[in-house]
XYZ file of C-alpha atoms in Angstrom:
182
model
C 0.000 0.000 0.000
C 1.021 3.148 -0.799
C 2.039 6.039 1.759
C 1.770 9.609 0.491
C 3.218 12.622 2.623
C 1.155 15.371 3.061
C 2.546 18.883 4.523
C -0.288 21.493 5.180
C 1.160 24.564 3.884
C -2.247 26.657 2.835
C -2.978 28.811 5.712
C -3.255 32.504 6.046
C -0.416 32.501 8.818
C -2.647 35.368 10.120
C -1.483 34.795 13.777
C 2.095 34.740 12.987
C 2.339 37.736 10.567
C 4.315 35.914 8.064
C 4.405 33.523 5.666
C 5.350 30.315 8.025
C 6.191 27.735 5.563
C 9.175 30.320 4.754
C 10.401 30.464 7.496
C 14.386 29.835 8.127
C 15.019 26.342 9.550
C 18.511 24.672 10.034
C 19.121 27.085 6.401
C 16.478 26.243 4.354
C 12.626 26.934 4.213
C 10.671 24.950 7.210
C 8.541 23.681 4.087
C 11.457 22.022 2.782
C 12.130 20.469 6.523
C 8.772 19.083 6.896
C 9.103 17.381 2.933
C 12.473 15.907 4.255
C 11.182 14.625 7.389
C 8.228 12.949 5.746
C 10.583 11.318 3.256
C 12.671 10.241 5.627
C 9.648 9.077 7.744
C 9.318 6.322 4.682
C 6.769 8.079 2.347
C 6.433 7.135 -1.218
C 5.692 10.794 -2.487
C 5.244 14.278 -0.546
C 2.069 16.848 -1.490
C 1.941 19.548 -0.542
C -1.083 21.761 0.484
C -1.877 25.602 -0.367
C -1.108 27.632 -3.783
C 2.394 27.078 -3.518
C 3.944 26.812 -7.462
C 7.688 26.184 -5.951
C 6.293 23.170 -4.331
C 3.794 21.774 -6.932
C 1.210 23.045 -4.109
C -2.494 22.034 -4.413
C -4.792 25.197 -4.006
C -7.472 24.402 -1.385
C -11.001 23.781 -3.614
C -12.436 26.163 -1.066
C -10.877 28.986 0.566
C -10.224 29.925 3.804
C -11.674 26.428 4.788
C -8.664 25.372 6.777
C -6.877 21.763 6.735
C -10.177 20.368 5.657
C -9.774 21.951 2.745
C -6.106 21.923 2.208
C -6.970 17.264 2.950
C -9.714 17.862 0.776
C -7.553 19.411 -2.204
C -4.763 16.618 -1.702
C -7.280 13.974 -1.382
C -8.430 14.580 -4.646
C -5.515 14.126 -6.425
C -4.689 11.088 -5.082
C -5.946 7.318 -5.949
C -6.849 5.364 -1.988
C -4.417 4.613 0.451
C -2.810 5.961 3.797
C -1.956 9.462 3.668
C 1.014 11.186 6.412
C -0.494 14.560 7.101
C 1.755 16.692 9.226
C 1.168 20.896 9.475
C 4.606 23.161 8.052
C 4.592 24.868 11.085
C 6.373 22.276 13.260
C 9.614 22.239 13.177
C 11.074 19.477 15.729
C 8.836 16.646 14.417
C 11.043 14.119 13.836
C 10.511 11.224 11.265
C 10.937 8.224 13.838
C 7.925 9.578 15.886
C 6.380 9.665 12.278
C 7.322 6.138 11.907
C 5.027 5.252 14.879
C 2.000 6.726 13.027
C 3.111 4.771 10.052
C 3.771 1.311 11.866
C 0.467 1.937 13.738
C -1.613 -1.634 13.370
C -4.641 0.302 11.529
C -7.569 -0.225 14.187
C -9.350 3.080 12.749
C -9.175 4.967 9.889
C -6.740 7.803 11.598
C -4.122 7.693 13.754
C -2.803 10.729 15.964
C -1.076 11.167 19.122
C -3.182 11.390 22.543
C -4.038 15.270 22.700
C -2.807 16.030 19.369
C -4.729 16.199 16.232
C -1.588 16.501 13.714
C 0.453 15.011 12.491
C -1.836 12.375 11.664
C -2.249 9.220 9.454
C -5.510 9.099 7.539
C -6.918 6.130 5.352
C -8.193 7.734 2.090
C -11.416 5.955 1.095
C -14.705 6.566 -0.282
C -15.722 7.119 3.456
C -13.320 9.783 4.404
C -13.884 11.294 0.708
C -17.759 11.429 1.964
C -16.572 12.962 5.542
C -14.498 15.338 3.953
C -17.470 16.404 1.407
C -19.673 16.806 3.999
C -17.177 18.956 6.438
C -16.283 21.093 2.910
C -20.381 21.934 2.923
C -20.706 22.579 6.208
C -21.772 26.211 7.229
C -20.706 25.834 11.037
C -17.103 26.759 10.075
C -16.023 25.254 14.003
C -17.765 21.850 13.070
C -15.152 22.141 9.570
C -12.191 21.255 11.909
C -9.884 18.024 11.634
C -11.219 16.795 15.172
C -14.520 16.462 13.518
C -12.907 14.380 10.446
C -11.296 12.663 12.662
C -14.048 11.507 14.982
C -16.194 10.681 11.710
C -14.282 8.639 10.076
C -12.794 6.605 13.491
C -9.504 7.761 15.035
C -7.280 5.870 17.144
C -4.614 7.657 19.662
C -1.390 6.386 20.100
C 0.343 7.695 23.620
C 3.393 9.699 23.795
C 6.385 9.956 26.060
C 7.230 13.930 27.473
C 10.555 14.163 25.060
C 7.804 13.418 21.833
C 5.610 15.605 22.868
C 7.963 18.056 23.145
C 8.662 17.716 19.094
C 4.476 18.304 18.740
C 5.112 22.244 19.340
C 3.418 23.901 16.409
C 4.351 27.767 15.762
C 1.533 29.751 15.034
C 3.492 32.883 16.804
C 6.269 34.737 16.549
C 6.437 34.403 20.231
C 6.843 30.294 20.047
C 8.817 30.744 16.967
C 11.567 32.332 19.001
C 11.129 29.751 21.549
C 11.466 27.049 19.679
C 14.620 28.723 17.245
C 16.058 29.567 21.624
């Protein structure tokens, strides 16, 4: 079976002020770090989310709808299987905690780590194309969020130790961005 990458790179980075994917990370775009960790992580190909030409991005079929939308776009450019969603904006993710979402006996249709909702591993089916539809046409914008895909299509939490957790930090602000980059 096939195991596609998936970085979410479409958001607004409204919080942060700048574009996040951009940002500098060990000298080179944190965009690029999250495609190298997934390939590393054992992926067969990376995707990446958002209108990003320099990275073959796919534009979100709705705007502004969040990583519904960005899954949503991916999703339909790809045939069924397992897909290895993780968002740009975390930096310390390392590819052998990815390997535990990948080596995860599939139970439910989506993996994550207890408390976490990304990264994540999703089975891509004609069920979680229907959940995914239906979240897309949804006016309640909180009910469009990926703990409601999640909880839809069956998720499954793997725990974590203190040190993983610790790569789970996601920088939405310039604020955590300099903690993390301390």
């Amino acid at each position: 079976m096939s195991l596609i990458g998936v970085v979410l790179a479409g958001g607004l980075s409204s919080r942060m002020g700048r574009d996040k994917a951009l940002l500098p990370w060990h000298g080179r775009p944190l965009i690029e770090h999250q495609i190298a960790t997934l390939l590393a992580a054992g992926v067969h190909a990376v995707k990446v989310s958002g209108d990003r030409p320099d990275y073959q991005g796919v534009a979100d079929p709705m705007p502004q709808a969040g990583p519904i939308g960005g899954i949503a776009g991916i999703a339909a450019t790809c045939p069924d299987g397992a897909l290895l969603i993780v968002p740009v904006d975390m930096p310390r993710l390392q590819p052998s905690l990815l390997v535990r979402l990948r080596d995860a006996p599939p139970v439910a249709a989506c993996v994550r780590f207890t408390g976490h909702v990304l990264p994540m591993r999703l089975q891509l089916d004609a069920d979680c194309r229907d959940a995914l539809s239906s979240l897309l046409a949804s006016h309640d914008k909180r009910g469009r969020s990926l703990r409601a895909l999640q909880e839809r299509v069956g998720v499954q939490e793997i725990s974590l130790s203190v040190e993983e957790a610790a790569q789970l930090v996601d920088c939405n602000t310039e604020e955590t961005w300099r903690e993390v980059n301390a």
